[in-house]
mmCIF file of C-alpha atoms in Angstrom:
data_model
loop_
_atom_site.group_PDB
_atom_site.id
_atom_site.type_symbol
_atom_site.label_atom_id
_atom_site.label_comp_id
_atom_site.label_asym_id
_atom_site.label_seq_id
_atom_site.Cartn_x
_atom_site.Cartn_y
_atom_site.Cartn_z
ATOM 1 C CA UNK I 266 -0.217 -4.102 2.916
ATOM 2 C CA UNK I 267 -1.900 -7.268 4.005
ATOM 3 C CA UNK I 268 -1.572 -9.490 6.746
ATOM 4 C CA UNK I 269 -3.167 -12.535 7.937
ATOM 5 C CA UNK I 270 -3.905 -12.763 11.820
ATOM 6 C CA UNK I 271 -6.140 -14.807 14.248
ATOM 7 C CA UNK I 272 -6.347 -15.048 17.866
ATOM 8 C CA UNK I 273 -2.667 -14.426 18.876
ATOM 9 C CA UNK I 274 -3.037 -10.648 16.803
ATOM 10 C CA UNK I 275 -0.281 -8.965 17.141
ATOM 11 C CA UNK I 276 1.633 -6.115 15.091
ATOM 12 C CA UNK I 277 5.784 -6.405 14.651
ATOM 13 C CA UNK I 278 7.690 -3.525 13.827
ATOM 14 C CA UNK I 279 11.151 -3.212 12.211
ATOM 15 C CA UNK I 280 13.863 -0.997 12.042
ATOM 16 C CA UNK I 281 16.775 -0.629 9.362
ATOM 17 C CA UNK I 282 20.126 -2.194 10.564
ATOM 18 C CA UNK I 283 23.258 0.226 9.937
ATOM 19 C CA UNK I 284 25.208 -2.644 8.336
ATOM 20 C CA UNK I 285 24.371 -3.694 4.657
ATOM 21 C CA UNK I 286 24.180 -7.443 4.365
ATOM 22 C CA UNK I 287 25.305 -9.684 1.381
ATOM 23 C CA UNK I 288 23.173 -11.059 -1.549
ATOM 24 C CA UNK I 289 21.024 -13.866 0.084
ATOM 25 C CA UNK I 290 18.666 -16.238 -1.245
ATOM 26 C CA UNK I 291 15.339 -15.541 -0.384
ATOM 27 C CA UNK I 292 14.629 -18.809 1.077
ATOM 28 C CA UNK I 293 17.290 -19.010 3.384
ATOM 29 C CA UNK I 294 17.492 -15.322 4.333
ATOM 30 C CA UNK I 295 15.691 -16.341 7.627
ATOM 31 C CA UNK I 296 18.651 -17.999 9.029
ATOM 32 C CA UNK I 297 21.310 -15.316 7.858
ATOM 33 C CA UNK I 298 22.985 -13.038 10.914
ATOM 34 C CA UNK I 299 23.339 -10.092 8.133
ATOM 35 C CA UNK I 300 19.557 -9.359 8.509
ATOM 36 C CA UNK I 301 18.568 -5.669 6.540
ATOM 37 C CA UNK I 302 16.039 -5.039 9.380
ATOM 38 C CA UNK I 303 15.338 -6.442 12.955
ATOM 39 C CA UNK I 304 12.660 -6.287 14.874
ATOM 40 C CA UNK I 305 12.371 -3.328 16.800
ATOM 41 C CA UNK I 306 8.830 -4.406 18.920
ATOM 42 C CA UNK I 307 5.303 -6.004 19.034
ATOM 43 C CA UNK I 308 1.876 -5.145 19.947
ATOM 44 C CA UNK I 309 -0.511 -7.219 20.857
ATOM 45 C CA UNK I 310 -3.978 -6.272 20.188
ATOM 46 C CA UNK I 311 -7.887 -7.074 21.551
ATOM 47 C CA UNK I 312 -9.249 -9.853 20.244
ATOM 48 C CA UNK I 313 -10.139 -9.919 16.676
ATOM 49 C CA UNK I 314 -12.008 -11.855 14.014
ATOM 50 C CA UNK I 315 -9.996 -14.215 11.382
ATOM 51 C CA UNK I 316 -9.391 -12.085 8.739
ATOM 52 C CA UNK I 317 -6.470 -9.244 6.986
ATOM 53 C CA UNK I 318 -4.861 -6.147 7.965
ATOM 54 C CA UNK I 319 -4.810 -4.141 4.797
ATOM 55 C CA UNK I 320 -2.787 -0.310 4.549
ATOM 56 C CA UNK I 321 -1.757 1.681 7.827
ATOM 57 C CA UNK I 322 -1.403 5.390 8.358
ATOM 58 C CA UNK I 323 0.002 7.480 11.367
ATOM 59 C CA UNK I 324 -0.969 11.231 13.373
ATOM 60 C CA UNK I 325 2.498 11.982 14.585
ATOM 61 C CA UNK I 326 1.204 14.786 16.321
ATOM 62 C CA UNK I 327 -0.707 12.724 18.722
ATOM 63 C CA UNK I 328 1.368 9.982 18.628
ATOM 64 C CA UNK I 329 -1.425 7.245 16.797
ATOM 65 C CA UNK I 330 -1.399 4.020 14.332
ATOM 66 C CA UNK I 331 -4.493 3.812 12.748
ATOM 67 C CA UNK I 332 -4.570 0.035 11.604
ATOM 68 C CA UNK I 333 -7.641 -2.204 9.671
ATOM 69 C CA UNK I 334 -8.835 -5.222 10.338
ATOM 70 C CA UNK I 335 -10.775 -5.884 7.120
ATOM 71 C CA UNK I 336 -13.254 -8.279 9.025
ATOM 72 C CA UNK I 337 -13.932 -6.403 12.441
ATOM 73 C CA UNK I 338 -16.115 -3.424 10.444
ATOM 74 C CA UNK I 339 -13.654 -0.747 12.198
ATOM 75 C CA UNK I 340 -10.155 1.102 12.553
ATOM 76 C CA UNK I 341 -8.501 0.585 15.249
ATOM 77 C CA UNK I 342 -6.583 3.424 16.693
ATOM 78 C CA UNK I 343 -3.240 2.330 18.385
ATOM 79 C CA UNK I 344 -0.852 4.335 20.921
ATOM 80 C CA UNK I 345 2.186 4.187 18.246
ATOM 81 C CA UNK I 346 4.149 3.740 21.406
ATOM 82 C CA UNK I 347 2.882 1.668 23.789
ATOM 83 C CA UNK I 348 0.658 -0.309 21.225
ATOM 84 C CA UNK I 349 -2.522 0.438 23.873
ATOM 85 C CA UNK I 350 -6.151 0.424 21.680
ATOM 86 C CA UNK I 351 -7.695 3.726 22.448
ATOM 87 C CA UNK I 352 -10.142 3.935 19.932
ATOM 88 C CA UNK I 353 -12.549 2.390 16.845
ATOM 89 C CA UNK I 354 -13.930 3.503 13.961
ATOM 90 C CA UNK I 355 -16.635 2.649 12.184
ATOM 91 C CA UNK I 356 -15.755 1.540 8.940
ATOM 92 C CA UNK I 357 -17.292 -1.392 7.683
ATOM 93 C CA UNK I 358 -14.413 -2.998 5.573
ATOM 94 C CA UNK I 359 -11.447 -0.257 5.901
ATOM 95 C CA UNK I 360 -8.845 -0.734 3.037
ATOM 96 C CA UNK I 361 -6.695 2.376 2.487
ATOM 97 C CA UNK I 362 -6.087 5.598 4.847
ATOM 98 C CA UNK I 363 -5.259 8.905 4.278
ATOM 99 C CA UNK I 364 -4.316 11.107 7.208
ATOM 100 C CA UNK I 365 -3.767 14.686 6.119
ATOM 101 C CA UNK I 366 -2.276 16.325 8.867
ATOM 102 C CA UNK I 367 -2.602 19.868 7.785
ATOM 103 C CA UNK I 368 -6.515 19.749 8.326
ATOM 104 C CA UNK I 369 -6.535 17.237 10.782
ATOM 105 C CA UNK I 370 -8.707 14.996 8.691
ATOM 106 C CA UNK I 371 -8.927 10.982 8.057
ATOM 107 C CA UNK I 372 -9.874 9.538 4.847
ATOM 108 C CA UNK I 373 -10.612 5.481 4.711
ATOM 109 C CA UNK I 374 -11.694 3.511 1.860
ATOM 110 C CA UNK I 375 -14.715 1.291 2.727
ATOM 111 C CA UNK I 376 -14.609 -1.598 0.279
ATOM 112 C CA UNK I 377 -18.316 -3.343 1.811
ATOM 113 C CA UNK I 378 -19.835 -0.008 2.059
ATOM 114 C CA UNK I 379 -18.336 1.898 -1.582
ATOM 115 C CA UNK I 380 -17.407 4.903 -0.056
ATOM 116 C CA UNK I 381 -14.644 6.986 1.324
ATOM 117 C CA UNK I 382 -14.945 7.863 4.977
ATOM 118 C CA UNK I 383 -13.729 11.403 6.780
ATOM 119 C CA UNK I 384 -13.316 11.672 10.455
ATOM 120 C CA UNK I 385 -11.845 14.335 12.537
ATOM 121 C CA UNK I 386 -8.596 13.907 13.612
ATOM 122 C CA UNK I 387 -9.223 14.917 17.692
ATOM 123 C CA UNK I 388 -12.828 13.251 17.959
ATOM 124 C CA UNK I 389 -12.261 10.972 15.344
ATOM 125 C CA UNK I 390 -16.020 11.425 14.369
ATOM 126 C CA UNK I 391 -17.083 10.915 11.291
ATOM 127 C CA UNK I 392 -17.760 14.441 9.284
ATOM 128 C CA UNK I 393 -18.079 12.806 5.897
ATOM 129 C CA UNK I 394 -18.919 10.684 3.775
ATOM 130 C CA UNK I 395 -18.112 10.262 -0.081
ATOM 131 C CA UNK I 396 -20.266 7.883 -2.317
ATOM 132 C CA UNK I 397 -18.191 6.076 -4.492
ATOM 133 C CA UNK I 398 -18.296 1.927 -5.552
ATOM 134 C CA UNK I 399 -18.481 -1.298 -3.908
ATOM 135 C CA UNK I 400 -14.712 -2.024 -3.709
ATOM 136 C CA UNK I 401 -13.624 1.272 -3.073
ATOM 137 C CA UNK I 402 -9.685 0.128 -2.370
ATOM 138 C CA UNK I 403 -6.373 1.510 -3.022
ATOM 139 C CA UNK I 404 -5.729 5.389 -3.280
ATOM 140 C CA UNK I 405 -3.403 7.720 -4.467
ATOM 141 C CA UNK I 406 -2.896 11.629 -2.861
ATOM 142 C CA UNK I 407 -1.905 14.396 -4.932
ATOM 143 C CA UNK I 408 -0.457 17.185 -2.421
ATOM 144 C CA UNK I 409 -0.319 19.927 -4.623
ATOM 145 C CA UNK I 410 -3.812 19.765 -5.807
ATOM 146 C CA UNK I 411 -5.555 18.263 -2.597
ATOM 147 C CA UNK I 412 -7.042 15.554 -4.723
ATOM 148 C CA UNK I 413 -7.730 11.682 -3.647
ATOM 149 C CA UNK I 414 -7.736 9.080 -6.281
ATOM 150 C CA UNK I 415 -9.587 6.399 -4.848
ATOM 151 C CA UNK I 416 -9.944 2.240 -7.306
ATOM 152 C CA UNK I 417 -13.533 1.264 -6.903
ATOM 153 C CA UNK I 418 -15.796 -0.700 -9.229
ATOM 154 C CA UNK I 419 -15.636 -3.339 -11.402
ATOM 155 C CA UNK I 420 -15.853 -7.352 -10.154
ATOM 156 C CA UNK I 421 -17.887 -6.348 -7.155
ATOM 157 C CA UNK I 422 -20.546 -4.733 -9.022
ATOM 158 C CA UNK I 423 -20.528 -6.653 -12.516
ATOM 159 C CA UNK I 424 -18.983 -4.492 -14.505
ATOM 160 C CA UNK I 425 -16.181 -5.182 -16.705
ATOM 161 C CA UNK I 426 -14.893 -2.066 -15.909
ATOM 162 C CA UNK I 427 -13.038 -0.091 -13.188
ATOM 163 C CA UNK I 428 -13.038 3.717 -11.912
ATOM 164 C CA UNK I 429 -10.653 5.550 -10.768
ATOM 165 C CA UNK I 430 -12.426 8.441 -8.507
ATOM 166 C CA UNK I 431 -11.376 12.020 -8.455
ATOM 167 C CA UNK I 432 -12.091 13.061 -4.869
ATOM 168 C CA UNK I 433 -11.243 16.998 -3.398
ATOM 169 C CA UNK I 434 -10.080 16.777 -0.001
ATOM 170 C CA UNK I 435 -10.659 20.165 0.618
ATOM 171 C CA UNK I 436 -14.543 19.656 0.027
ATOM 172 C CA UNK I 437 -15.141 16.079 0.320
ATOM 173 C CA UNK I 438 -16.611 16.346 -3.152
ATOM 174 C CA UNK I 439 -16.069 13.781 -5.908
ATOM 175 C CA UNK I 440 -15.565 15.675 -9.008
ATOM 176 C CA UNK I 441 -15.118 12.899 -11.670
ATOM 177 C CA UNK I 442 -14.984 9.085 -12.672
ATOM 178 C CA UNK I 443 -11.820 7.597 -14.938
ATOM 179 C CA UNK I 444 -13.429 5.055 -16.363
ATOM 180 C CA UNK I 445 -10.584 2.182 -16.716
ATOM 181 C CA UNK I 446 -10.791 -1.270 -18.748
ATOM 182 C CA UNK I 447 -10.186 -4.139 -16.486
ATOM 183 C CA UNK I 448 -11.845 -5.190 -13.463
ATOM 184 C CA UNK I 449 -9.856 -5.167 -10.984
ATOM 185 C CA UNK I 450 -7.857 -2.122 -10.420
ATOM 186 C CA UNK I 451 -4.876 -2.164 -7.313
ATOM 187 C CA UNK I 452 -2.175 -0.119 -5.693
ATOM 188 C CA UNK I 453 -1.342 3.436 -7.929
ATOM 189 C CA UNK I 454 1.803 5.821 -7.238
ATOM 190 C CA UNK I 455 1.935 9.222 -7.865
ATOM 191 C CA UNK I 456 4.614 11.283 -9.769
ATOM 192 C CA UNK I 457 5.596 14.461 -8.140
ATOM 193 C CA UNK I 458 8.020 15.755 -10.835
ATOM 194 C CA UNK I 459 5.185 15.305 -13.482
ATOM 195 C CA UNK I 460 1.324 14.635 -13.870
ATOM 196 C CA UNK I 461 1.599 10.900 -13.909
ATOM 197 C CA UNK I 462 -0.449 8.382 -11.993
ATOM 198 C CA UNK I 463 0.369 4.508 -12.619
ATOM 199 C CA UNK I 464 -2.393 2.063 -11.844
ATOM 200 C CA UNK I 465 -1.721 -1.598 -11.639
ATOM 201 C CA UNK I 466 -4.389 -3.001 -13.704
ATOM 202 C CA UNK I 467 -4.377 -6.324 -12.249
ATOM 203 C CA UNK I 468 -7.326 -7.987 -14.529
ATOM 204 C CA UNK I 469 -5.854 -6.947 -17.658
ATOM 205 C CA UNK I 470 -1.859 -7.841 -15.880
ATOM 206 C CA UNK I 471 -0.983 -3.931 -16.959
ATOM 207 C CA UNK I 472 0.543 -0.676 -16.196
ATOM 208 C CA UNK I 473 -2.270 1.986 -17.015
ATOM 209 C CA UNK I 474 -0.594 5.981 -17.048
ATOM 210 C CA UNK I 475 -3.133 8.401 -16.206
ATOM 211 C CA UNK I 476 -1.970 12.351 -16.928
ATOM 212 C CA UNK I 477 -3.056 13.969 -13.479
ATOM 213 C CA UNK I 478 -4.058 16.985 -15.509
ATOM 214 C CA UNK I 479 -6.445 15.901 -17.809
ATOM 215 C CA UNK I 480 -7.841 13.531 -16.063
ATOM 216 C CA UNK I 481 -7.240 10.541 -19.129
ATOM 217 C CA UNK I 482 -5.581 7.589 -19.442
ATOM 218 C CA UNK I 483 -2.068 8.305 -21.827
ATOM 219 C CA UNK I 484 -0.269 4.756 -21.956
ATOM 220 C CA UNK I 485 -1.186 1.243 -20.989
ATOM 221 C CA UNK I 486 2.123 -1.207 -20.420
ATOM 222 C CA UNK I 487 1.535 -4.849 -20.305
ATOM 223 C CA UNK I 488 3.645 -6.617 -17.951
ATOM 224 C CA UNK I 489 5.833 -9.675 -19.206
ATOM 225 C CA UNK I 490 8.044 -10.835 -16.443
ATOM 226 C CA UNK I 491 5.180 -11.535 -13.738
ATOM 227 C CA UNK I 492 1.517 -12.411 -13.350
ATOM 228 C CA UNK I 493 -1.104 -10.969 -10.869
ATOM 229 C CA UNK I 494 0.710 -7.065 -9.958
ATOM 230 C CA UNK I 495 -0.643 -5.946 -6.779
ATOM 231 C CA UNK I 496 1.986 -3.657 -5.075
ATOM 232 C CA UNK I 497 3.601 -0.581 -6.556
ATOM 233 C CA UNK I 498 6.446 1.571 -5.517
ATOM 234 C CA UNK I 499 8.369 4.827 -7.358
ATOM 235 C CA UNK I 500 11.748 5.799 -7.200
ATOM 236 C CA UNK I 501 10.581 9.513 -9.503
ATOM 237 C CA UNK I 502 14.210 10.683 -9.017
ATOM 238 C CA UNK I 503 15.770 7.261 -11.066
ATOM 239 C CA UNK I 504 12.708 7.209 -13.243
ATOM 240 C CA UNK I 505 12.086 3.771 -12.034
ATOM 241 C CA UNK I 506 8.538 1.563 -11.103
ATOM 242 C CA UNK I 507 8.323 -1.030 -8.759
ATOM 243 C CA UNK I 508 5.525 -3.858 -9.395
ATOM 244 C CA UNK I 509 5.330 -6.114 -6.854
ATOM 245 C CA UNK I 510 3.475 -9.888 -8.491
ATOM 246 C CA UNK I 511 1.955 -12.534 -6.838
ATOM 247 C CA UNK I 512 3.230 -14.706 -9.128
ATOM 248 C CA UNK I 513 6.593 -14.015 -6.021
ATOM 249 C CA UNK I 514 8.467 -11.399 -8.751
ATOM 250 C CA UNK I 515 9.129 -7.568 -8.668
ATOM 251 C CA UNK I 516 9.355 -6.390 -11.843
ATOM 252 C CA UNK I 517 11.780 -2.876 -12.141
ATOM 253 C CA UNK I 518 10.418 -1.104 -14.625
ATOM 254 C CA UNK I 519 11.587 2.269 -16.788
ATOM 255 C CA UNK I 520 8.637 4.925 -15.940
ATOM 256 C CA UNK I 521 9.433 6.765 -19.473
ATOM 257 C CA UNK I 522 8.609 4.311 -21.852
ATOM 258 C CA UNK I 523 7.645 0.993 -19.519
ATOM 259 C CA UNK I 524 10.484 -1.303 -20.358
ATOM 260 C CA UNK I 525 11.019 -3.931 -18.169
ATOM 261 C CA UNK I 526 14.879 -3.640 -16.837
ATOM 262 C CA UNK I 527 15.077 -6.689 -13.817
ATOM 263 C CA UNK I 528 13.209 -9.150 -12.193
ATOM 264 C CA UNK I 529 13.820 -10.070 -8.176
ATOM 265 C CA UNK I 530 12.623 -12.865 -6.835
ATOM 266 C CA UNK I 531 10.513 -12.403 -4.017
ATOM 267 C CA UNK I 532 8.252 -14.719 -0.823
ATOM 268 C CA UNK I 533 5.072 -15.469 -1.901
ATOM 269 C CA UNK I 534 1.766 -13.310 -1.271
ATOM 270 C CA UNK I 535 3.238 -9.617 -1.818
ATOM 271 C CA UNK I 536 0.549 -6.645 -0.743
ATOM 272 C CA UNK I 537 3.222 -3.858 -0.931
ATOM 273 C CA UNK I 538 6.056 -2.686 -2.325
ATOM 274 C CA UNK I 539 8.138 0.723 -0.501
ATOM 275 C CA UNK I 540 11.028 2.527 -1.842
ATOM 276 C CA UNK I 541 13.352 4.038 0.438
ATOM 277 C CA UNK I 542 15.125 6.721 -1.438
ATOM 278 C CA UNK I 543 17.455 7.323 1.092
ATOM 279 C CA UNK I 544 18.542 3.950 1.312
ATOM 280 C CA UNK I 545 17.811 3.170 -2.134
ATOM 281 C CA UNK I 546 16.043 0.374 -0.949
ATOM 282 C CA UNK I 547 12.894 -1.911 -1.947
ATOM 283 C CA UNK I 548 10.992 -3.306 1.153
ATOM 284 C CA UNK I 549 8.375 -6.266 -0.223
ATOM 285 C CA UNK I 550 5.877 -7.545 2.346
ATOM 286 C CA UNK I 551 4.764 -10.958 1.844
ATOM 287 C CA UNK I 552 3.186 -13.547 3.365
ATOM 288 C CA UNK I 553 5.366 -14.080 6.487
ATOM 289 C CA UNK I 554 8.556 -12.433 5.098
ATOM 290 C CA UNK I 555 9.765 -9.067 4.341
ATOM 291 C CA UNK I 556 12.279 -8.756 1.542
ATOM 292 C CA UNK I 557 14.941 -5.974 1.428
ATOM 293 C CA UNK I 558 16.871 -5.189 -2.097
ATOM 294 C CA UNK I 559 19.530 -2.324 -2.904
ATOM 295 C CA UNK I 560 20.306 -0.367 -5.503
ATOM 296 C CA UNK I 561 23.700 -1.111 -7.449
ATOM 297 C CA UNK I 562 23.310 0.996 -9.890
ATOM 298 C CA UNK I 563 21.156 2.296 -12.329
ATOM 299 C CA UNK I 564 18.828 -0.756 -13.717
ATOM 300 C CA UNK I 565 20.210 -3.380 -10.990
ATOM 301 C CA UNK I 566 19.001 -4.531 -7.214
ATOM 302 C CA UNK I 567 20.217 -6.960 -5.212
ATOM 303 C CA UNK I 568 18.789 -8.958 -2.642
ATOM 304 C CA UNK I 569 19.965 -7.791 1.257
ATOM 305 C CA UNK I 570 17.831 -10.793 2.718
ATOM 306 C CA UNK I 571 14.471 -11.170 4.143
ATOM 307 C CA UNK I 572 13.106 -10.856 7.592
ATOM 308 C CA UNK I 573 10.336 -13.253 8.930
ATOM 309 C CA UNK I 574 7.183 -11.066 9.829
ATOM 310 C CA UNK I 575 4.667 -11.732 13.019
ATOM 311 C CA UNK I 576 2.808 -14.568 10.301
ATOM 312 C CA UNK I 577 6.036 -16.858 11.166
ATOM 313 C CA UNK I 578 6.358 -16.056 14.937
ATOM 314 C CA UNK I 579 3.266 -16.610 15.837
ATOM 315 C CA UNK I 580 1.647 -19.873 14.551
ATOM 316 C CA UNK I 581 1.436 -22.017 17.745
ATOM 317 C CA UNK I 582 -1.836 -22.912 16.887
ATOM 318 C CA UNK I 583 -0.610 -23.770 12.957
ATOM 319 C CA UNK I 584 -3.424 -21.363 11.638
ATOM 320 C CA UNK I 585 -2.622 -18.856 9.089
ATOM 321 C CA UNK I 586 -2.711 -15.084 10.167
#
């Protein structure tokens, strides 16, 4: 998840309403009363360089939001309550986090640096570190197995080619390199009622399945309906994918065969795609705009609205953030 900030950093959080609202247009959702989420509270944060927020990840035990500002070389570690900045880690350009609360341990992507970065959970110093590529990006976390997928590779150092890293957990050991056609590689989701990873292949604009067990790539899907898939979300119960475009599309996808079943229309500048399966909702974060669909049935979602993010309520200065 990406977002844009300057001077006036700050972090919004929302909250589900109890009342569904009615289809809305996209583009007019701000003004509608029958908002799917509202905002629930902001931080605001130290001062930070021009630059993104990419993933998040929280220690309920100790009540923390770890957060990454791409351009500051650090995590920032939030009070999830009060929003207070207790404490930094060194990570030259954080992308993704892992917290695995059963061994207290913290696992960041560094993009600048091409590795994947352990702390300790209590201390928060670092007790690790796991050579991958420049790039090193989105992951993927296989609970049964312990094991970290990690996209790294490709544009950043020449190649033509991506890998998808196969890193234990449990020994901070990389045990093997899926080598993956395409360039650039983005956001994966992981299967729990089968070995199945999907990849967004955003270079190549495909789907790439990778069997969990073997370790090998079993389908590619090219995507039709959008351009540039970023964001990915699973609902493993319906058997459906989520690709969330920047070309401002999710595609709904069948995660049998690949078919495309819907297109929504989405804000521009999607970075992540979440599906409630309580709700049976999609959440799409955009630039300045969250947008909320629900399931109707089986291969149709329609829009509940969108919310404006912190990127519209704070632009005093008319910079982007």
């Amino acid at each position: 998840m990406k977002f844009s900030f300057a001077a006036c950093a700050a972090l919004t959080g929302f909250v589900l309403t109890l009342s569904a609202g009615s289809q809305v247009n996209p583009e007019k959702a701000q003004d509608s009363k029958d908002q799917p989420l509202r905002i629930a509270g902001t931080f605001s944060l130290p001062t930070l360089k021009e630059g993104n927020f990419d993933h998040f990840a929280v220690d309920l035990k100790r009540n923390r939001l770890f957060v990454t500002p791409e351009q500051d070389g650090m995590v920032l570690v939030l009070d999830a309550s009060s929003g207070e900045a207790i404490h930094k880690l060194a990570v030259q350009k954080p992308h993704a986090i892992l917290y695995r609360s059963d061994i207290d341990r913290l696992y960041v992507t560094d993009g600048l640096d091409g590795s994947v970065r352990v702390f300790d959970g209590q201390s928060y110093q670092q007790v690790a570190r796991v050579p991958v590529l420049k790039d090193a990006d989105a992951i993927g976390y296989d609970i049964s197995k312990k094991m970290l997928y990690v996209a790294n590779g490709g544009k950043d150092v020449g190649e033509k080619v991506s890998h998808l890293s196969v890193i234990d957990t449990d020994s901070n050991q990389k045990k093997q390199d899926i080598v993956i056609e395409g360039e650039t590689l983005e956001a994966m989701a992981l299967d729990a009622y089968r070995p199945r990873l999907y990849l967004n292949d955003t270079a190549k604009n495909s789907l790439v399945v990778v069997n969990r067990y073997t370790h090998s790539k079993i389908a590619e899907w090219p995507i039709t309906s959008c351009k540039g898939n970023v964001a990915i979300a699973l609902d493993e119960q319906r058997q459906r994918l989520f690709l969330g475009c920047r070309s401002n599309q999710i595609v709904v996808l069948d995660s049998n065969t690949g078919a495309e079943v819907q297109k929504l229309e989405i804000h521009g500048g999607v970075d992540d795609v979440i599906y409630d399966l309580v709700s049976r909702r999609i959440y799409a974060s955009g630039d300045g705009y969250i947008d909320v669909f629900s399931q109707s049935d089986l291969n149709h979602y329609v829009s509940l609205g969108s919310v404006a993010t912190g990127v519209t309520l704070c632009r005093q200065d008319k910079r982007q953030w």
